[in-house]
Coordinates of C-alpha atoms and ligand atoms in Angstrom, one line a residue:
Chain S
M1 CA -0.3 0.0 0.2
S2 CA 1.5 3.4 -1.2
E3 CA 1.7 6.2 1.3
I4 CA -1.3 7.9 -0.8
D5 CA -3.7 4.9 -0.4
A6 CA -2.6 5.1 3.6
S7 CA -2.9 8.3 4.1
R8 CA -6.2 8.4 2.0
A9 CA -7.6 5.4 4.6
A10 CA -6.9 7.1 7.3
L11 CA -9.7 9.6 6.3
P12 CA -13.5 9.0 7.8
S13 CA -16.1 8.2 5.0
L14 CA -19.3 9.6 4.9
V15 CA -20.4 6.8 2.3
S16 CA -19.3 3.2 2.3
I17 CA -20.8 1.2 -0.8
R18 CA -19.1 -2.7 -0.3
D19 CA -19.8 -5.7 -2.6
L20 CA -23.2 -3.8 -4.1
K21 CA -24.9 -5.7 -6.6
F22 CA -28.0 -4.3 -8.0
G23 CA -30.5 -5.1 -11.1
Y24 CA -33.0 -4.2 -12.9
G25 CA -35.4 -7.2 -13.2
G26 CA -32.9 -10.0 -14.5
R27 CA -30.3 -7.0 -16.2
K28 CA -27.1 -7.1 -13.9
I29 CA -26.3 -3.1 -13.6
F30 CA -23.8 -3.4 -10.4
D31 CA -22.1 -7.0 -10.0
G32 CA -19.7 -6.0 -7.0
V33 CA -19.1 -2.5 -6.6
D34 CA -16.9 -0.5 -4.0
V35 CA -17.2 2.9 -3.5
E36 CA -15.7 4.9 0.1
I37 CA -16.2 9.0 -0.3
K38 CA -14.5 11.1 2.5
R39 CA -15.9 13.4 4.3
G40 CA -15.3 17.0 3.3
Q41 CA -13.6 15.5 -0.5
V42 CA -15.2 16.2 -3.9
T43 CA -15.3 12.7 -5.5
T44 CA -16.3 12.1 -9.1
I45 CA -17.4 9.2 -10.4
M46 CA -17.4 8.9 -14.4
G47 CA -18.0 5.8 -16.6
P48 CA -19.8 5.6 -20.2
S49 CA -23.6 6.1 -20.2
G50 CA -25.7 3.3 -19.6
T51 CA -23.5 2.0 -16.7
G52 CA -25.3 2.7 -14.0
K53 CA -24.1 6.1 -12.2
T54 CA -27.9 7.5 -12.2
T55 CA -28.6 4.1 -9.9
L56 CA -25.9 4.5 -7.8
L57 CA -27.0 7.8 -6.6
R58 CA -30.3 6.8 -6.8
L59 CA -28.9 3.5 -4.4
I60 CA -27.1 6.4 -1.9
G61 CA -30.8 8.2 -1.7
G62 CA -32.5 5.0 -0.7
Q63 CA -35.0 5.3 -4.1
I64 CA -34.2 1.7 -4.7
K65 CA -32.4 -1.1 -2.6
P66 CA -29.5 -3.1 -3.8
Q67 CA -30.1 -6.8 -4.1
S68 CA -27.2 -7.6 -1.8
G69 CA -24.1 -5.7 -0.6
E70 CA -23.9 -2.5 2.3
V71 CA -24.9 1.3 1.5
V72 CA -24.0 2.9 4.6
V73 CA -24.4 6.7 4.5
D74 CA -23.1 8.9 7.8
G75 CA -23.1 5.4 9.6
R76 CA -26.8 4.5 8.4
H77 CA -27.5 1.4 6.5
V78 CA -29.6 2.6 4.1
P79 CA -31.3 0.2 2.6
K80 CA -32.4 -1.2 6.2
L81 CA -33.6 2.5 7.2
S82 CA -37.5 3.3 8.1
R83 CA -39.7 5.3 5.5
Q84 CA -38.8 8.0 8.4
G85 CA -35.4 7.1 8.5
L86 CA -34.7 7.9 4.9
Y87 CA -36.9 11.0 5.0
D88 CA -34.6 12.1 7.8
L89 CA -31.2 10.9 6.1
R90 CA -32.6 12.4 2.9
R91 CA -33.3 15.9 4.5
R92 CA -29.6 16.2 4.8
I93 CA -28.6 14.5 1.7
G94 CA -29.1 17.0 -1.9
L95 CA -29.4 15.1 -5.0
L96 CA -29.0 17.8 -8.2
F97 CA -30.7 15.7 -10.6
Q98 CA -29.4 16.0 -14.9
T99 CA -32.4 17.9 -15.8
G100 CA -32.6 20.2 -12.8
A101 CA -35.8 18.7 -11.7
L102 CA -37.3 22.2 -11.1
F103 CA -41.1 22.4 -10.0
T104 CA -42.0 23.8 -13.5
G105 CA -45.6 25.6 -11.8
L106 CA -43.3 27.5 -9.2
S107 CA -41.3 30.7 -9.3
V108 CA -37.6 30.5 -9.0
Y109 CA -38.4 31.9 -5.6
D110 CA -41.1 29.3 -4.5
N111 CA -38.9 26.7 -5.8
V112 CA -36.1 27.6 -3.7
A113 CA -38.3 28.1 -0.6
F114 CA -40.0 24.6 -1.4
P115 CA -37.9 22.6 1.0
L116 CA -38.4 25.0 3.7
R117 CA -42.0 25.7 3.8
E118 CA -42.1 21.9 3.9
H119 CA -39.8 21.2 6.5
T120 CA -39.8 24.3 8.7
R121 CA -41.8 26.8 10.6
L122 CA -39.9 29.4 9.8
P123 CA -41.8 32.9 9.3
E124 CA -42.1 33.8 5.9
K125 CA -39.5 36.9 6.5
L126 CA -36.8 34.7 8.0
I127 CA -37.4 32.4 4.5
R128 CA -36.9 35.2 2.4
N129 CA -33.7 36.0 3.9
I130 CA -32.3 32.4 3.6
V131 CA -33.9 32.2 0.1
L132 CA -32.4 35.1 -1.2
M133 CA -29.1 34.3 0.2
K134 CA -28.9 31.1 -1.3
L135 CA -29.9 32.4 -5.3
E136 CA -27.0 35.3 -4.2
A137 CA -25.0 32.4 -3.6
V138 CA -25.5 30.8 -6.8
G139 CA -25.8 34.2 -8.6
L140 CA -29.3 34.4 -9.4
R141 CA -30.9 36.9 -7.0
G142 CA -32.1 39.0 -9.5
A143 CA -33.9 36.0 -11.0
R144 CA -36.1 35.1 -8.4
D145 CA -39.5 36.0 -10.0
L146 CA -39.1 34.4 -13.3
M147 CA -40.6 30.9 -14.4
P148 CA -38.6 27.7 -14.7
A149 CA -39.5 28.0 -18.5
E150 CA -37.7 31.2 -18.5
L151 CA -34.4 30.0 -17.3
S152 CA -31.6 28.9 -19.9
G153 CA -30.7 25.4 -19.0
G154 CA -27.4 26.4 -16.8
M155 CA -29.4 28.9 -14.9
A156 CA -31.9 26.1 -14.1
R157 CA -29.5 23.9 -12.5
R158 CA -28.0 26.8 -10.4
V159 CA -31.5 27.0 -8.8
A160 CA -32.0 23.6 -8.5
L161 CA -28.1 23.7 -6.8
A162 CA -29.5 26.9 -4.5
R163 CA -33.0 25.1 -3.9
T164 CA -30.7 21.7 -3.0
I165 CA -28.4 23.6 -0.2
V166 CA -31.2 26.1 1.6
L167 CA -31.6 23.1 4.1
D168 CA -27.8 23.0 4.7
P169 CA -27.1 19.5 4.0
M170 CA -24.1 17.5 5.1
M171 CA -23.5 16.2 1.2
I172 CA -24.4 16.9 -2.4
M173 CA -25.3 14.7 -5.2
Y174 CA -24.1 15.7 -8.5
D175 CA -25.8 14.1 -11.8
E176 CA -24.0 15.0 -14.8
P177 CA -24.2 18.6 -13.9
F178 CA -21.7 19.5 -17.2
T179 CA -23.3 17.3 -19.6
G180 CA -25.0 20.0 -22.5
Q181 CA -23.6 23.1 -21.1
D182 CA -22.0 25.6 -22.5
P183 CA -18.2 26.3 -21.8
I184 CA -19.1 29.6 -19.8
T185 CA -21.6 27.6 -17.8
V186 CA -19.5 24.7 -17.4
G187 CA -16.6 27.2 -15.6
V188 CA -19.7 28.5 -13.3
I189 CA -21.0 25.1 -12.1
M190 CA -17.4 23.7 -11.5
K191 CA -16.3 27.1 -9.6
L192 CA -19.7 26.6 -7.6
I193 CA -19.4 23.0 -6.8
R194 CA -15.9 23.7 -5.2
Q195 CA -16.2 26.8 -3.8
L196 CA -19.8 25.6 -2.2
N197 CA -17.9 22.1 -1.1
D198 CA -15.1 23.8 0.6
T199 CA -16.9 26.8 2.2
L200 CA -19.8 25.5 3.6
G201 CA -17.6 22.2 4.6
L202 CA -19.6 19.6 2.4
T203 CA -18.8 16.4 0.9
S204 CA -19.4 15.9 -2.8
I205 CA -20.3 13.0 -5.3
V206 CA -19.9 14.6 -9.1
I207 CA -21.3 12.5 -11.8
S208 CA -19.7 13.3 -14.9
H209 CA -18.3 12.1 -18.4
D210 CA -16.0 15.2 -18.8
V211 CA -12.5 13.6 -17.9
Q212 CA -11.0 17.3 -17.9
E213 CA -13.7 19.4 -16.0
A214 CA -13.4 16.1 -13.4
S215 CA -10.0 16.0 -12.8
S216 CA -9.7 19.6 -12.0
I217 CA -12.6 19.9 -9.0
S218 CA -12.4 16.5 -7.9
D219 CA -10.2 15.1 -5.0
Y220 CA -10.7 11.1 -5.8
L221 CA -12.0 9.6 -9.0
Y222 CA -14.0 6.2 -9.9
V223 CA -14.4 4.6 -13.0
L224 CA -17.5 2.4 -13.3
S225 CA -17.8 -0.2 -16.5
G226 CA -19.5 -3.2 -17.1
G227 CA -20.7 -3.2 -13.1
K228 CA -17.5 -2.9 -11.5
V229 CA -14.9 0.0 -10.8
V230 CA -12.4 -0.4 -13.3
G231 CA -10.4 2.0 -11.7
E232 CA -9.6 4.9 -9.1
G233 CA -7.1 7.3 -7.5
A234 CA -6.3 11.0 -7.3
P235 CA -6.8 12.4 -10.4
D236 CA -2.5 13.3 -11.3
A237 CA -2.6 9.4 -10.5
M238 CA -5.5 8.5 -12.9
K239 CA -3.7 10.0 -15.8
T240 CA -0.6 7.5 -15.6
N241 CA -3.1 4.8 -14.5
E242 CA -2.0 1.7 -16.9
S243 CA -5.1 -0.1 -17.0
P244 CA -6.4 -0.2 -20.4
W245 CA -10.1 0.6 -19.1
V246 CA -8.7 3.5 -17.3
R247 CA -6.9 4.7 -20.3
Q248 CA -9.4 4.6 -22.6
F249 CA -11.7 6.5 -20.6
M250 CA -9.1 9.3 -19.6
Q251 CA -7.8 9.6 -23.7
G252 CA -11.4 9.6 -25.0
A253 CA -10.3 6.8 -26.9
P254 CA -13.7 5.8 -29.2
D255 CA -12.8 1.9 -29.3
G256 CA -10.9 -0.3 -26.2
P257 CA -12.0 -2.4 -23.8
V258 CA -15.3 -0.7 -23.9
P259 CA -16.3 -1.4 -27.4
F260 CA -17.4 1.0 -30.2
H261 CA -19.9 -1.7 -31.8
Y262 CA -22.6 -3.2 -29.8
P263 CA -22.5 -6.7 -29.8
A264 CA -23.6 -7.8 -33.6
D265 CA -23.5 -10.9 -35.5
P266 CA -20.0 -10.4 -38.0
I267 CA -20.5 -7.9 -40.4
D268 CA -19.6 -10.6 -43.2
D269 CA -22.2 -12.4 -42.3
D270 CA -24.8 -9.6 -42.1
L271 CA -24.0 -7.7 -45.4
F272 CA -23.7 -11.2 -47.3
G273 CA -25.2 -13.6 -45.8
M274 CA -28.3 -13.9 -47.6
V275 CA -26.1 -13.9 -51.0
T276 CA -24.2 -16.9 -49.9
A277 CA -26.9 -19.0 -48.3
Chain Z
M1 CA -55.0 -22.3 -26.1
T2 CA -52.9 -19.7 -26.5
M3 CA -55.7 -17.1 -26.6
L4 CA -56.8 -18.5 -23.7
R5 CA -53.8 -18.2 -21.7
N6 CA -53.3 -14.4 -23.1
L7 CA -56.8 -13.8 -21.6
G8 CA -55.8 -15.2 -18.7
H9 CA -52.6 -12.4 -18.4
W10 CA -54.7 -9.9 -19.7
W11 CA -57.0 -10.5 -16.9
L12 CA -54.3 -10.9 -14.6
G13 CA -53.0 -7.6 -15.7
I14 CA -56.2 -5.6 -14.7
M15 CA -57.0 -7.1 -11.8
A16 CA -53.6 -6.3 -10.6
R17 CA -53.9 -2.6 -11.6
M18 CA -57.0 -2.6 -9.9
G19 CA -55.3 -3.8 -6.8
R20 CA -52.4 -1.4 -6.9
S21 CA -54.6 2.0 -7.6
L22 CA -56.9 0.7 -4.4
I23 CA -53.5 0.6 -2.5
F24 CA -52.7 4.2 -4.2
L25 CA -56.0 5.4 -3.1
V26 CA -55.8 3.9 0.4
Q27 CA -52.0 5.8 0.3
I28 CA -53.9 8.7 -0.3
L29 CA -56.6 9.0 2.0
F30 CA -54.2 8.4 5.2
G31 CA -52.4 11.5 4.6
M32 CA -55.4 13.7 4.2
H33 CA -55.9 15.2 7.7
E34 CA -52.2 16.5 7.0
L35 CA -53.1 18.1 4.1
L36 CA -55.9 20.0 5.2
L37 CA -53.6 21.2 8.0
R38 CA -50.7 21.8 6.5
H39 CA -51.4 23.0 3.3
P40 CA -54.9 24.4 2.5
R41 CA -53.6 27.0 0.1
E42 CA -52.7 23.9 -1.8
V43 CA -56.3 22.6 -1.7
V44 CA -57.6 26.1 -3.1
M45 CA -55.0 26.3 -6.0
Q46 CA -56.3 23.1 -6.9
L47 CA -60.0 23.6 -6.8
Y48 CA -58.8 26.4 -9.0
S49 CA -57.9 25.0 -11.7
V50 CA -59.6 21.4 -11.3
G51 CA -62.7 22.9 -10.6
V52 CA -63.0 26.4 -12.2
L53 CA -61.5 25.9 -15.0
S54 CA -64.1 23.5 -16.0
L55 CA -66.8 26.0 -15.2
L56 CA -67.2 27.6 -19.0
I57 CA -67.2 24.0 -20.3
I58 CA -69.8 22.7 -17.9
L59 CA -72.0 26.1 -18.2
V60 CA -72.3 25.9 -22.0
S61 CA -73.2 22.3 -22.1
G62 CA -75.5 22.6 -19.7
L63 CA -77.4 25.4 -21.5
N64 CA -77.3 23.7 -24.6
V65 CA -78.3 20.4 -23.2
G66 CA -81.0 22.3 -21.3
M67 CA -82.3 24.4 -24.8
V68 CA -82.7 20.7 -26.7
L69 CA -84.5 19.3 -24.0
G70 CA -86.6 21.7 -23.9
L71 CA -87.2 21.8 -27.2
Q72 CA -87.7 17.9 -27.8
M73 CA -90.1 17.7 -24.8
Y74 CA -92.4 20.3 -25.7
N75 CA -92.5 18.9 -29.1
T76 CA -93.6 15.4 -27.5
L77 CA -95.9 17.2 -24.6
V78 CA -97.9 19.4 -26.9
D79 CA -99.1 16.2 -29.1
F80 CA -100.9 15.2 -25.3
G81 CA -101.5 18.4 -24.3
A82 CA -99.5 17.9 -21.4
E83 CA -97.0 21.0 -22.1
A84 CA -97.3 22.1 -18.6
A85 CA -95.5 19.2 -17.4
L86 CA -92.4 20.6 -19.7
G87 CA -90.8 22.0 -16.2
P88 CA -90.9 19.0 -14.1
V89 CA -89.8 16.8 -16.8
V90 CA -87.0 18.6 -17.5
A91 CA -86.0 19.1 -14.2
L92 CA -86.1 15.1 -13.4
S93 CA -84.4 14.2 -16.3
L94 CA -81.3 16.6 -15.5
V95 CA -81.3 16.2 -11.8
R96 CA -81.8 12.4 -12.1
E97 CA -79.7 11.9 -15.0
L98 CA -78.1 14.1 -17.5
G99 CA -76.4 16.4 -14.9
P100 CA -74.4 13.8 -13.1
V101 CA -73.5 11.9 -16.1
V102 CA -72.8 14.3 -18.8
A103 CA -71.3 16.6 -16.2
G104 CA -69.3 13.6 -15.3
L105 CA -67.9 12.6 -19.0
L106 CA -66.9 16.4 -19.7
F107 CA -65.1 16.2 -16.0
A108 CA -63.3 13.1 -17.0
G109 CA -62.6 15.1 -20.4
R110 CA -61.6 18.1 -19.3
A111 CA -60.4 17.9 -15.5
G112 CA -59.4 14.5 -15.5
S113 CA -57.0 14.4 -18.6
A114 CA -55.4 17.6 -17.4
L115 CA -54.9 16.0 -14.0
T116 CA -53.3 12.7 -15.6
A117 CA -50.9 15.0 -18.2
E118 CA -49.7 17.1 -15.1
I119 CA -48.7 14.1 -12.9
G120 CA -47.2 12.7 -15.6
L121 CA -45.3 15.2 -16.7
M122 CA -44.3 15.6 -13.3
K123 CA -43.1 12.3 -13.1
A124 CA -41.5 12.3 -16.8
T125 CA -39.5 15.4 -15.4
E126 CA -38.1 13.9 -12.1
Q127 CA -40.3 16.5 -10.2
L128 CA -41.5 14.0 -8.0
A129 CA -38.4 12.0 -7.7
G130 CA -37.0 15.5 -6.6
M131 CA -39.6 15.9 -4.1
E132 CA -38.9 12.4 -2.7
M133 CA -35.2 13.0 -2.2
M134 CA -35.8 16.4 -0.6
A135 CA -38.1 14.0 1.8
V136 CA -41.4 15.6 0.8
D137 CA -44.0 12.6 -0.3
P138 CA -45.6 13.2 -3.4
I139 CA -48.8 11.5 -2.8
R140 CA -49.4 13.6 0.1
R141 CA -48.1 16.8 -1.9
V142 CA -49.0 16.3 -5.2
V143 CA -51.5 14.1 -5.6
A144 CA -53.7 14.5 -2.7
P145 CA -55.2 17.7 -3.0
R146 CA -55.9 16.9 -6.9
L147 CA -58.2 14.2 -5.7
L148 CA -59.6 16.1 -3.1
A149 CA -60.5 19.1 -5.2
G150 CA -61.9 16.6 -7.8
I151 CA -64.4 14.8 -5.3
I152 CA -65.4 18.9 -4.0
S153 CA -65.5 19.8 -7.4
M154 CA -67.9 17.1 -9.1
P155 CA -70.9 17.7 -7.3
L156 CA -70.7 21.5 -7.7
L157 CA -70.2 21.1 -11.7
A158 CA -73.5 18.6 -11.7
A159 CA -75.3 20.7 -9.9
I160 CA -74.6 23.9 -11.6
F161 CA -74.9 21.6 -15.0
S162 CA -78.2 20.9 -13.9
A163 CA -79.4 24.6 -12.9
V164 CA -78.2 25.9 -16.3
G165 CA -80.0 23.1 -17.8
I166 CA -83.3 23.6 -16.4
W167 CA -82.8 27.7 -17.0
G168 CA -82.2 26.5 -21.3
A169 CA -85.3 24.8 -21.2
Y170 CA -87.3 27.6 -19.5
F171 CA -85.6 29.9 -22.0
V172 CA -87.0 27.9 -25.0
G173 CA -90.2 26.5 -23.0
V174 CA -91.5 29.5 -21.3
G175 CA -89.4 32.3 -23.2
L176 CA -90.2 30.9 -27.1
L177 CA -92.8 28.4 -27.3
G178 CA -95.0 29.8 -24.8
V179 CA -95.5 27.4 -21.8
D180 CA -97.3 29.2 -19.0
E181 CA -94.5 30.7 -16.6
G182 CA -96.5 29.7 -13.7
A183 CA -97.1 26.3 -14.3
F184 CA -93.7 25.2 -15.2
W185 CA -92.1 26.2 -11.9
S186 CA -94.9 24.9 -9.5
Q187 CA -95.4 21.5 -11.3
M188 CA -91.4 21.2 -11.0
Q189 CA -91.8 22.3 -7.2
A190 CA -94.7 19.4 -6.7
Q191 CA -93.2 17.0 -8.9
I192 CA -89.3 16.6 -7.7
D193 CA -88.8 14.9 -4.7
W194 CA -85.8 16.6 -2.4
R195 CA -85.0 12.7 -1.2
D196 CA -85.7 10.7 -4.7
D197 CA -84.6 12.8 -7.3
V198 CA -82.1 15.4 -6.0
L199 CA -80.3 13.7 -2.7
N200 CA -79.7 10.8 -5.3
G201 CA -78.3 12.8 -8.2
V202 CA -75.8 14.5 -5.8
I203 CA -74.9 11.0 -4.5
K204 CA -73.9 10.0 -8.3
S205 CA -72.3 12.9 -8.9
I206 CA -70.1 12.2 -5.7
V207 CA -69.2 9.0 -6.6
F208 CA -68.3 9.9 -10.5
G209 CA -66.4 12.7 -9.0
V210 CA -64.6 10.2 -6.7
V211 CA -64.1 7.7 -9.4
V212 CA -62.9 9.8 -12.7
T213 CA -60.3 12.1 -10.4
W214 CA -59.3 8.7 -8.4
I215 CA -58.0 7.1 -12.1
A216 CA -56.9 10.3 -13.0
V217 CA -54.3 11.0 -10.5
Y218 CA -53.8 6.7 -10.4
E219 CA -53.2 6.9 -14.5
G220 CA -50.4 10.0 -14.0
F221 CA -48.6 8.6 -10.9
D222 CA -48.4 5.3 -12.7
S223 CA -47.3 6.3 -16.2
V224 CA -44.6 5.2 -18.2
P225 CA -42.4 8.5 -17.4
T226 CA -41.7 9.4 -21.5
T227 CA -43.7 11.7 -23.9
E228 CA -45.7 8.4 -25.4
G229 CA -46.2 7.2 -21.9
V230 CA -47.5 10.3 -20.6
S231 CA -49.9 10.5 -23.6
R232 CA -50.9 6.9 -23.2
A233 CA -51.9 7.3 -19.6
T234 CA -53.9 10.3 -20.8
T235 CA -56.2 8.6 -23.4
R236 CA -56.5 5.5 -20.7
T237 CA -58.1 8.3 -18.1
V238 CA -60.5 9.5 -20.5
V239 CA -61.2 6.1 -22.0
A240 CA -61.4 4.1 -18.3
A241 CA -63.0 7.0 -16.4
S242 CA -66.2 7.8 -19.0
L243 CA -66.9 4.2 -19.0
S244 CA -66.8 4.0 -15.3
V245 CA -68.8 6.7 -15.3
L246 CA -71.6 5.1 -17.7
A247 CA -70.9 1.5 -16.1
L248 CA -71.4 3.2 -12.5
D249 CA -74.8 5.3 -13.5
F250 CA -76.6 1.8 -14.5
L251 CA -75.9 0.4 -11.7
L252 CA -76.6 3.1 -8.8
T253 CA -79.9 4.0 -11.1
A254 CA -80.7 0.7 -10.5
M255 CA -80.3 0.4 -7.0
M256 CA -81.9 4.1 -6.2
F257 CA -84.5 3.9 -8.4
N258 CA -85.6 0.3 -8.2
K259 CA -89.1 0.4 -7.1
Ligands
LIG1 N1 -36.6 2.5 -13.6 C1 -35.3 1.8 -14.8 N2 -35.9 -0.1 -15.0 C2 -35.2 -0.8 -15.8 N3 -34.0 0.0 -16.2 C3 -33.5 0.8 -15.8 C4 -34.5 2.1 -15.1 N4 -33.6 3.5 -14.8 C5 -32.4 2.9 -15.8 N5 -32.3 1.6 -16.0 C6 -30.9 1.1 -17.4 O1 -30.1 1.1 -16.6 C7 -29.2 1.1 -16.9 C8 -27.9 2.2 -15.9 O2 -29.2 3.5 -16.0 P1 -28.4 4.8 -15.4 O3 -27.9 4.7 -13.9 O4 -29.8 6.2 -15.8 O5 -27.4 4.9 -16.5 P2 -26.0 6.4 -16.5 O6 -26.4 7.6 -15.5 O7 -24.6 5.5 -16.1 O8 -26.1 6.6 -17.7 C9 -29.5 1.7 -18.3 O9 -29.3 1.0 -19.3 C10 -30.8 2.2 -17.8 O10 -31.7 1.9 -19.0
LIG2 MG1 -27.6 9.1 -15.9

């Protein structure tokens, strides 16, 4: 075990996933996954589309239960929690959905105020102060009266982020926050993730395809593929990682252990089979 | 043999759906008291979008049905010299049958489809999952106020339908065709029984309100969260809710007016 590994092992984990197995119906998604999310860090989980990155976040949030293995968040076994226990835990975890998932019927202000109104009995004046502060933190205090339909994709995600931090969670999970955003927005979101994590003392999990972005803001990376963790390490170590899986992903090679082609019969059979048969 | 198996499969599917929707209803009802205590405003807002927004189509249809009814009945009654009975005949048809049934069908098309589409889209855009991750139960927060609003709105809409319909018949019968005004109203009052006719009509409309709204919210909540899934769920709501109204109407009529 290297020095870095030893010092990492000494850090306390907020989320521990051990030997996780999960599938939808008969289809296997995870086949023995181990992931440790350390307190105070930004951890990025990468992997091709459809490997189950979103599914992993849903397992951590307790929206689905694993077939076997452990999911421990802040010392609690998520699959064993009662409904009330799960709701208590979720109050302290923010999940930023890929789409933002803003309530389309509510204004920006009411969206951000929603968790406060549901979970606290604060007077409206105090709610207003908190909401405006959180909107200020994402740079959208001036957009409070807009409706979600009037926001750009990047703004919608920032509003969703303000809503996520309004109850002061201990952890935020971001599902592909950069996907489909212009470079400026990507920069803004990157800065926000790191800044919020460090100033509010949070723990962050980021799902991403973007190797460059992910490397520059994370303390630790995981690469998932084919239901397993195929590589993990600090961003610098990952760049020099020998594993062909990790190399393909870090360099963005179209073909490699993750094949370019969806499984099919040999092309000769497919194209000329009718003729020769 | 295969046909038999498919038939069994289809039947089991329907039974499973009905079971799930029943559990769903029980879940909604369990959270109801909390909803009324914590979110009375939400119920009022839903009353607006479910009830008030259905008002226009109810008014226009009620008036139209009443006028046609007045004209048709007059033409029949006048042959027997019984046009003074126009008032009670029209009122009975509306209060007992047409008010609850036609209002129920319109309600399924106008409010039911909108409810299914709204809840289905909230599901497809992850708003419901988002709510759950914020530790807020979407059944209590989204579904329950809509169901309650539907149950409250439907009897009121049916009553308005009947009232406007009677007014339409009055307009045609008394205003245009010269039926005696005094006879129109006094015969109506004399012939219509409060309990037998009005109350039974109200019971029907309450039952239709529960069933139509229940189907609508269940289909939305259970929809496949894609564009196609939501559109299919919306269609299913209108078809299932309309057929349920007609079937239940027959059942209720047989139970209520069986002398
Ligand atoms: N509710 C579901 N039912 C069945 N299959 C699902 C469901 N959700 C996701 N899947 C499948 O599981 C796989 C992993 O999905 P997901 O976690 O969304 O992948 P990722 O976020 O990595 O792109 C995908 O192939 C997807 O089709
Ligand atoms: Mg995903």
